[in-house]
XYZ file of C-alpha atoms in Angstrom:
588
model
C 0.000 0.000 0.000
C 2.920 2.314 0.651
C 3.185 5.035 -1.933
C 6.223 5.893 -3.957
C 8.178 8.290 -1.814
C 9.755 10.055 -4.734
C 6.516 10.797 -6.561
C 4.967 14.216 -5.994
C 1.470 12.926 -5.286
C -0.301 9.588 -4.810
C -3.718 9.895 -6.475
C -4.866 6.391 -5.511
C -4.229 7.183 -1.860
C -6.000 10.516 -2.284
C -9.083 8.892 -3.858
C -9.208 6.422 -1.005
C -9.100 9.242 1.509
C -11.867 11.137 -0.333
C -14.211 8.165 0.210
C -14.370 9.218 3.852
C -16.129 12.422 2.734
C -19.057 10.450 1.194
C -21.297 10.784 4.302
C -20.756 14.557 4.139
C -21.297 15.206 0.435
C -23.522 18.261 0.973
C -20.841 19.954 3.059
C -18.168 18.897 0.563
C -20.060 20.490 -2.341
C -20.903 23.570 -0.286
C -17.216 24.152 0.466
C -16.396 23.655 -3.221
C -19.028 26.257 -4.238
C -17.747 28.654 -1.555
C -14.249 28.247 -3.025
C -15.569 29.209 -6.497
C -17.473 32.235 -5.209
C -14.443 33.295 -3.167
C -12.178 33.196 -6.231
C -14.629 35.290 -8.279
C -15.196 37.845 -5.485
C -11.470 38.306 -4.891
C -10.838 39.066 -8.603
C -13.662 41.617 -8.735
C -11.762 43.981 -6.420
C -8.821 44.806 -8.780
C -11.243 45.072 -11.720
C -13.373 47.591 -9.789
C -10.181 49.418 -8.815
C -9.271 49.737 -12.528
C -12.721 51.143 -13.354
C -12.521 53.540 -10.383
C -9.168 54.943 -11.584
C -10.155 55.240 -15.256
C -13.772 56.419 -14.842
C -13.719 58.330 -11.545
C -10.249 59.377 -10.371
C -8.717 60.400 -13.735
C -11.888 62.315 -14.883
C -12.263 63.642 -11.292
C -15.891 62.475 -11.036
C -16.765 62.515 -7.312
C -20.177 60.849 -7.715
C -18.682 57.965 -9.679
C -15.888 57.660 -7.103
C -18.417 57.391 -4.253
C -20.431 54.784 -6.169
C -17.435 52.567 -6.914
C -16.107 52.856 -3.365
C -19.487 51.642 -2.035
C -19.529 48.869 -4.649
C -16.047 47.703 -3.620
C -17.219 47.745 0.015
C -20.137 45.449 -0.903
C -17.795 43.074 -2.768
C -15.472 43.050 0.251
C -18.352 42.097 2.576
C -19.368 39.285 0.207
C -15.759 38.080 0.126
C -15.664 38.017 3.942
C -18.861 35.931 4.061
C -17.516 33.461 1.480
C -14.171 33.315 3.314
C -15.869 32.549 6.633
C -18.084 29.834 5.105
C -15.133 28.318 3.292
C -12.773 28.184 6.308
C -15.361 27.030 8.854
C -16.926 24.231 6.823
C -13.602 23.029 5.359
C -12.294 22.602 8.915
C -15.571 21.022 10.051
C -15.354 18.502 7.217
C -11.742 17.696 8.088
C -12.632 16.972 11.722
C -15.576 14.769 10.745
C -13.351 12.736 8.408
C -10.579 12.218 10.969
C -13.118 11.288 13.643
C -14.460 8.501 11.409
C -10.965 7.465 10.349
C -9.712 7.338 13.941
C -12.706 5.208 14.978
C -12.050 2.819 12.075
C -8.371 2.602 12.953
C -8.992 1.906 16.636
C -11.686 -0.667 15.825
C -9.247 -2.359 13.428
C -6.468 -2.389 16.037
C -8.811 -3.980 18.582
C -8.976 -7.063 16.341
C -5.213 -7.534 15.973
C -3.485 -10.658 17.216
C -1.239 -10.328 20.242
C 1.624 -11.139 17.860
C 1.139 -7.759 16.167
C 1.429 -5.880 19.466
C 4.419 -8.009 20.456
C 6.266 -6.672 17.416
C 4.958 -3.087 17.315
C 6.208 -0.193 19.424
C 3.398 1.351 21.485
C 4.650 4.895 20.852
C 4.528 4.336 17.093
C 0.935 3.099 17.238
C -0.040 6.066 19.421
C 1.536 8.399 16.842
C -0.534 6.806 14.073
C -3.791 6.961 16.034
C -3.368 10.507 17.356
C -0.939 12.915 15.670
C -0.881 11.282 12.207
C -4.675 11.282 11.964
C -4.828 14.882 13.182
C -2.391 15.786 10.403
C -4.828 14.234 7.893
C -7.443 16.804 8.975
C -5.217 19.560 7.567
C -5.672 18.052 4.075
C -9.225 19.367 4.130
C -8.817 22.441 6.329
C -5.624 23.843 4.798
C -4.678 21.666 1.837
C -7.196 20.349 -0.682
C -9.826 23.109 -0.757
C -7.269 25.876 -0.405
C -5.435 24.531 -3.442
C -8.701 24.270 -5.394
C -9.589 27.835 -4.417
C -6.157 29.103 -5.447
C -6.279 27.280 -8.793
C -9.727 28.705 -9.537
C -8.501 32.169 -8.592
C -5.547 31.796 -10.990
C -7.842 30.730 -13.848
C -10.183 33.687 -13.287
C -7.197 36.041 -13.034
C -5.726 34.775 -16.316
C -9.091 35.082 -18.050
C -9.493 38.699 -16.931
C -5.894 39.531 -17.850
C -6.271 38.197 -21.420
C -9.563 40.056 -21.746
C -7.943 43.376 -20.769
C -4.560 43.122 -22.517
C -3.103 40.074 -24.189
C 0.330 41.731 -24.601
C 0.697 42.492 -20.880
C -0.606 38.997 -20.085
C 2.055 37.355 -22.282
C 4.675 39.492 -20.554
C 3.508 38.193 -17.165
C 3.425 34.619 -18.463
C 7.102 34.715 -19.467
C 7.980 34.492 -15.766
C 5.312 31.862 -14.958
C 7.090 28.724 -16.342
C 10.090 29.401 -14.130
C 7.899 29.603 -10.995
C 5.946 26.478 -11.999
C 9.191 24.518 -12.477
C 10.548 25.717 -9.112
C 7.239 24.791 -7.462
C 7.319 21.287 -8.969
C 10.873 20.633 -7.737
C 9.927 22.048 -4.352
C 6.937 19.691 -4.069
C 9.016 16.585 -4.767
C 11.726 17.556 -2.317
C 9.191 18.357 0.384
C 7.460 14.988 -0.071
C 10.704 13.183 0.755
C 11.498 15.583 3.591
C 8.092 15.095 5.224
C 8.428 11.303 5.037
C 11.574 11.666 7.116
C 9.843 14.092 9.511
C 6.988 11.654 10.226
C 9.473 8.806 10.753
C 11.465 10.850 13.262
C 8.293 12.007 15.049
C 7.267 8.354 15.495
C 10.767 7.436 16.739
C 10.719 10.301 19.216
C 7.234 9.389 20.510
C 8.245 5.745 20.894
C 11.407 6.604 22.820
C 9.700 9.069 25.179
C 6.723 6.769 25.818
C 8.936 3.796 26.676
C 11.283 5.788 28.949
C 8.443 7.444 30.853
C 6.730 4.071 31.310
C 9.988 2.462 32.428
C 11.292 5.419 34.466
C 11.626 3.274 37.579
C 14.072 0.977 35.769
C 15.979 3.959 34.371
C 16.451 5.399 37.847
C 17.059 2.085 39.614
C 19.956 1.294 37.297
C 21.159 4.938 37.170
C 20.687 5.126 33.409
C 19.701 8.819 33.430
C 22.900 10.005 31.739
C 22.764 7.338 29.013
C 19.067 7.848 28.314
C 19.567 11.612 28.222
C 22.332 11.087 25.668
C 20.116 8.743 23.608
C 17.271 11.249 23.737
C 19.551 14.057 22.552
C 20.606 11.925 19.580
C 17.028 11.041 18.594
C 15.885 14.617 19.144
C 18.739 15.856 16.968
C 17.630 13.565 14.123
C 14.126 14.977 14.553
C 15.545 18.518 14.369
C 17.591 17.730 11.254
C 14.516 16.318 9.512
C 12.602 19.547 10.201
C 15.576 21.748 9.259
C 15.619 20.085 5.843
C 12.039 21.274 5.251
C 13.032 24.756 6.465
C 15.975 24.719 4.003
C 13.707 23.988 1.041
C 11.265 26.695 2.155
C 14.129 29.161 2.575
C 15.175 28.585 -1.038
C 11.766 28.502 -2.700
C 9.939 31.467 -1.163
C 12.641 34.103 -1.816
C 12.782 32.904 -5.453
C 8.998 33.262 -5.694
C 9.090 36.761 -4.149
C 11.869 37.839 -6.511
C 9.907 36.559 -9.516
C 6.869 38.585 -8.424
C 8.940 41.759 -8.081
C 10.505 41.254 -11.519
C 7.044 40.810 -13.030
C 5.755 44.045 -11.430
C 8.811 45.874 -12.798
C 8.150 44.543 -16.307
C 4.465 45.592 -16.106
C 5.347 49.136 -14.979
C 8.092 49.456 -17.636
C 6.190 47.994 -20.611
C 2.757 49.351 -19.618
C 4.148 52.778 -18.764
C 5.787 53.072 -22.200
C 2.473 52.245 -23.881
C 0.567 54.797 -21.758
C 3.141 57.474 -22.608
C 2.913 56.573 -26.305
C -0.899 56.766 -26.108
C -1.267 53.149 -27.250
C -4.764 52.670 -25.762
C -3.527 51.327 -22.431
C -4.814 53.190 -19.351
C -3.357 53.844 -15.906
C -6.176 51.792 -14.406
C -5.197 48.740 -16.494
C -1.570 48.960 -15.297
C -2.638 49.176 -11.638
C -5.055 46.289 -12.196
C -2.310 44.154 -13.804
C 0.006 44.819 -10.853
C -2.744 43.584 -8.525
C -3.636 40.642 -10.769
C -0.019 39.525 -11.219
C 0.360 39.381 -7.439
C -2.905 37.472 -7.241
C -1.562 35.088 -9.887
C 1.815 34.451 -8.239
C 0.669 34.552 -4.632
C -1.619 31.500 -5.103
C 1.356 29.731 -6.679
C 3.376 30.367 -3.537
C 0.387 29.435 -1.403
C -0.209 26.313 -3.446
C 3.371 25.295 -2.727
C 2.823 26.039 0.957
C -0.539 24.277 1.004
C 0.999 21.439 -0.930
C 3.426 21.054 1.982
C 0.416 20.652 4.252
C -1.207 18.307 1.762
C 1.993 16.253 1.526
C 2.271 15.953 5.285
C -1.348 14.845 5.409
C -0.789 12.345 2.601
C 2.309 10.926 4.307
C 0.284 10.570 7.514
C -2.618 8.985 5.564
C -0.213 6.517 3.957
C 1.000 5.418 7.386
C -2.530 5.167 8.824
C -3.798 3.184 5.841
C -0.724 0.976 6.244
C -2.157 -0.127 9.596
C -5.704 -0.372 8.216
C -4.376 -2.645 5.440
C -2.576 -4.884 7.925
C -4.278 -8.236 8.142
C -3.268 -9.489 11.555
C -6.545 -10.473 13.175
C -7.496 -13.925 14.424
C -9.736 -15.591 11.839
C -13.191 -15.537 13.432
C -14.957 -18.050 11.190
C -16.682 -20.040 13.914
C -20.422 -20.640 13.651
C -21.114 -21.979 17.147
C -22.570 -19.608 19.726
C -22.112 -20.977 23.253
C -24.053 -19.739 26.267
C -22.628 -22.107 28.839
C -19.856 -24.683 28.989
C -19.281 -27.730 31.154
C -15.615 -26.757 30.956
C -13.899 -29.828 29.518
C -10.592 -28.804 27.892
C -8.446 -30.928 25.614
C -5.179 -30.163 23.819
C -4.374 -32.609 21.026
C -0.783 -32.604 19.749
C -0.685 -28.810 19.837
C 2.366 -27.201 18.259
C 3.117 -23.488 18.379
C 5.931 -21.011 17.742
C 6.004 -17.254 18.409
C 8.899 -17.056 15.948
C 9.200 -19.355 12.928
C 11.363 -22.444 13.496
C 11.477 -21.835 17.262
C 8.692 -24.020 18.665
C 7.475 -23.179 22.137
C 4.988 -26.057 22.337
C 6.086 -29.338 20.784
C 3.064 -31.570 20.400
C 1.376 -30.908 23.773
C -1.563 -33.173 24.672
C -3.627 -33.184 27.881
C -7.229 -33.239 29.053
C -8.871 -31.306 31.880
C -12.247 -32.715 32.839
C -15.148 -30.423 33.691
C -14.737 -28.931 37.157
C -11.124 -30.030 37.572
C -8.276 -27.794 38.695
C -5.145 -28.445 36.661
C -1.915 -26.937 37.970
C 0.959 -26.304 35.559
C 4.491 -26.135 36.915
C 7.850 -25.849 35.249
C 10.825 -23.616 34.680
C 10.564 -20.176 33.078
C 10.152 -20.521 29.314
C 8.749 -24.042 29.522
C 5.527 -22.965 27.751
C 3.124 -22.540 30.677
C 1.814 -19.071 29.756
C 1.602 -20.073 26.105
C -1.119 -22.584 26.986
C -3.154 -19.702 28.475
C -2.659 -17.587 25.351
C -3.667 -20.378 22.981
C -6.779 -21.390 24.917
C -8.053 -17.817 24.489
C -6.991 -17.788 20.821
C -4.686 -14.809 21.254
C -2.438 -16.650 18.801
C -3.083 -19.228 16.074
C -1.613 -22.672 16.654
C 0.731 -24.172 14.062
C -0.586 -27.686 14.428
C -2.899 -29.934 16.418
C -6.277 -29.086 17.907
C -7.704 -27.404 21.015
C -11.210 -28.416 22.106
C -13.659 -27.298 24.788
C -16.593 -29.617 25.526
C -15.540 -31.599 22.453
C -15.760 -28.587 20.115
C -12.736 -27.235 18.255
C -12.293 -23.661 19.498
C -11.900 -22.526 15.861
C -15.524 -23.564 15.297
C -16.746 -21.330 18.134
C -17.352 -17.621 17.637
C -14.376 -15.811 19.127
C -16.395 -13.418 21.313
C -18.547 -16.291 22.530
C -15.468 -18.376 23.443
C -13.715 -15.594 25.346
C -16.918 -14.736 27.222
C -16.722 -18.214 28.805
C -13.093 -17.863 29.906
C -11.784 -15.538 32.603
C -8.065 -14.905 32.994
C -6.106 -13.590 35.967
C -2.607 -12.701 34.806
C 0.537 -12.426 36.887
C 1.093 -8.865 35.667
C -2.249 -7.217 36.405
C -3.266 -4.320 34.172
C -5.655 -1.724 35.541
C -6.928 1.304 33.643
C -6.751 4.858 35.014
C -10.328 4.617 36.270
C -12.358 3.647 39.316
C -12.126 0.204 40.902
C -15.753 -0.403 39.903
C -15.100 0.311 36.219
C -11.927 -1.797 36.297
C -13.970 -4.708 37.618
C -16.993 -4.431 35.333
C -15.081 -2.967 32.371
C -18.348 -1.049 31.885
C -20.248 -4.221 31.003
C -23.949 -3.251 31.305
C -24.746 -6.839 32.292
C -22.798 -6.486 35.562
C -24.467 -4.279 38.169
C -22.815 -2.610 41.158
C -24.793 -4.959 43.395
C -23.300 -7.962 41.536
C -19.829 -6.592 42.205
C -20.472 -6.012 45.907
C -21.906 -9.528 46.379
C -19.005 -11.115 44.502
C -16.481 -9.113 46.537
C -18.046 -10.312 49.785
C -18.029 -13.932 48.582
C -14.305 -13.983 47.791
C -13.354 -11.864 50.816
C -12.120 -8.621 49.257
C -15.046 -6.329 50.121
C -13.497 -5.083 53.374
C -10.199 -4.255 51.709
C -11.934 -2.166 49.012
C -14.113 -0.376 51.576
C -11.004 0.840 53.416
C -9.920 2.825 50.324
C -11.015 6.472 49.854
C -14.363 6.415 47.987
C -14.362 2.617 48.174
C -15.363 1.075 44.854
C -15.217 4.506 43.220
C -11.569 5.051 44.119
C -9.543 6.046 41.049
C -6.480 3.771 40.852
C -4.687 6.016 38.302
C -2.602 4.760 35.381
C -1.847 1.012 35.558
C -3.271 0.915 39.101
C -0.329 2.907 40.490
C -2.289 3.831 43.650
C -2.575 0.163 44.704
C 0.012 -2.367 45.849
C 0.741 -5.422 43.692
C -1.307 -7.598 46.050
C -4.260 -5.218 45.906
C -4.127 -5.127 42.116
C -4.101 -8.926 42.117
C -7.203 -9.016 44.309
C -9.008 -6.614 41.964
C -8.157 -8.878 39.019
C -9.541 -11.907 40.924
C -12.792 -10.042 41.511
C -12.905 -8.977 37.850
C -12.612 -12.606 36.797
C -15.103 -13.901 39.369
C -17.860 -11.367 38.631
C -17.909 -12.394 34.961
C -19.039 -15.878 36.088
C -16.843 -17.850 33.663
C -17.130 -21.538 32.828
C -13.338 -21.809 32.605
C -10.848 -19.972 34.784
C -7.232 -19.453 33.800
C -5.014 -18.276 36.624
C -1.426 -17.100 36.836
C -1.402 -16.641 40.582
C 2.115 -15.367 41.287
C 2.602 -13.830 44.731
C 6.359 -13.300 44.826
C 6.035 -9.585 45.646
C 2.900 -9.789 47.801
C 2.717 -9.275 51.568
C 1.485 -12.120 53.792
C -1.927 -10.539 54.432
C -2.608 -10.072 50.696
C -1.326 -13.583 50.029
C -3.834 -14.997 52.493
C -6.644 -13.055 50.807
C -5.447 -14.244 47.393
C -5.388 -17.868 48.593
C -8.958 -17.549 49.895
C -10.033 -15.849 46.656
C -8.358 -18.599 44.632
C -10.196 -21.326 46.545
C -13.517 -19.538 46.038
C -13.297 -18.672 42.355
C -11.945 -22.112 41.329
C -14.753 -23.875 43.180
C -17.026 -25.804 40.828
C -15.394 -24.693 37.577
C -12.595 -25.931 35.368
C -9.391 -24.107 36.257
C -6.001 -24.013 34.604
C -3.531 -22.642 37.146
C 0.093 -21.713 36.604
C 0.995 -22.529 40.183
C 3.535 -20.619 42.235
C 2.402 -21.788 45.681
C 2.500 -25.248 47.149
C -1.000 -24.872 48.624
C -2.519 -24.459 45.152
C -0.519 -27.353 43.749
C -1.510 -29.785 46.497
C -5.197 -28.948 46.034
C -5.054 -29.456 42.259
C -6.810 -32.492 40.802
C -3.999 -32.840 38.317
C -0.478 -31.439 38.000
C 1.239 -31.000 34.625
C 5.004 -30.614 34.643
C 6.376 -28.827 31.588
C 9.927 -28.756 30.312
C 11.108 -27.076 27.089
C 7.659 -27.025 25.465
C 6.654 -30.566 26.379
C 4.619 -32.171 29.141
C 7.052 -34.494 30.887
C 4.821 -35.619 33.778
C 1.126 -35.614 34.730
C -0.394 -36.752 37.993
C -1.469 -35.730 41.470
C 0.933 -34.282 44.020
C 1.383 -37.630 45.787
C 1.672 -39.630 42.547
C 4.412 -37.410 41.188
C 6.386 -37.514 44.433
C 6.567 -41.293 44.108
C 8.579 -41.073 40.870
C 12.266 -41.572 41.447
C 14.333 -38.728 39.979
C 11.129 -37.279 38.526
C 10.972 -33.689 37.295
C 8.281 -32.748 39.791
C 10.023 -34.439 42.708
C 13.237 -32.538 41.963
C 11.305 -29.283 41.517
C 9.446 -29.878 44.782
C 12.634 -30.502 46.731
C 14.296 -27.385 45.325
C 11.372 -24.943 45.286
C 8.521 -26.105 47.505
C 9.945 -28.188 50.354
C 11.131 -25.147 52.298
C 7.682 -23.592 51.882
C 6.049 -26.758 53.253
C 8.402 -26.755 56.220
C 7.422 -23.190 57.047
């Protein structure tokens, strides 16, 4: 989809962007008509000035002078009205288009696989969704219609000039090819320059977003000096990209101004000679031609300037459409709508790789019966979390089959499947919102009363009530106002209140105080009761209560059994893991 960077303009991209104006055709046409009327009204002023000089000032006719002054005042008022209508509705149209485009982009991004977000910088995506789309609005407010208006004005100006004096018009046109050539070169150079500007803006946003998010790490490892140095380097590249655009502007606009001045000099010289010789040319015509020549060249300079705006908008549109054209969503081709599940889960020879040729799961097979709690243990990188991701279809498997209640999860509608599964992750994410909204996620099917009852059942109601404003306490970005244990408890309640058929739980408590850990253990017992649960176990208590324990090693299940069964295996993986990791905990 990416356009040719060296070309001055991508018409296919432009036509695609114009489709977003279809719901606002009346406004689009109104702005176009206002542009036409504006171009005609602006050309009337120098023509009336010519008549005023020749028919009122030179003959010294005061009545005629008063009449033409009033007439020019009326034309000026009309021009102001057209100008207002043009600017207001062109900007209104631009904002309507970018609103629709931003909604489409965000909706599209919501469907992306986790793999896409794994590989994409957050700052870059934010740049596309916010600043790039806002830049597209300038295509309509300052680019497209302004260029159309200027082109129309130039055509009307040329028509009037030829009508008044073809010889003076040809004189003016001798300078025009030079300006047109300079403008064309300028446009091409600016297209390339603005590509670089948008790239550097995205790089800068990405860097700043990541460093602000990870500021604790920066300060913990005293990386301030290094990150400051890195920022200066990236910021300097950003500056250089902008300076290049300033350089091209600094060359083009003085050339355009000089060309205008030369043209005025030629008009005064050639026209003055003809007036002196009595060749039928009047003083009013010369003054009019000076005005018209400026009106002819000024739009050219403005077109170049507006073309800069248009180019920036087109570069931004190219990047936004690049995301819209990305096909990275999970194929939702299932036909089965499920309202309730027994909760039987079966993996059949499942193979999966995040990166090609680097399998994370190597033919994993297991079955969790309805209502069972299955604990998964193993070293970091063994593939435990991958099982969670695949059950929810965050990623597509490379081989094998995953079934719930005997149905392949690919045959179930994606939304329907995920509505039956609740997940509590080790790294809890909370939005900058109230506790209530973080629990319900603004699901209209979950009332405040449901939340309060659920909180009391799993034993977290008292903890929430101790916070300022209770359930309406704003936890700020990423839940920064809560401890890790408190965030974990909120995520348990969020999972429980959705009443899932299957619960997936990564119940790490390595950085949780003993009181929170006790609450989490009680919450775990409550929410796993009576439903199928897959638990990545970090505590011996959870493991011992599990109906089945799966031991994973390097993407394979090496042992399955109960706690006691696995301890009976001589030199078994679980027995060794238990003696190293869990025996001390049991002794305590």
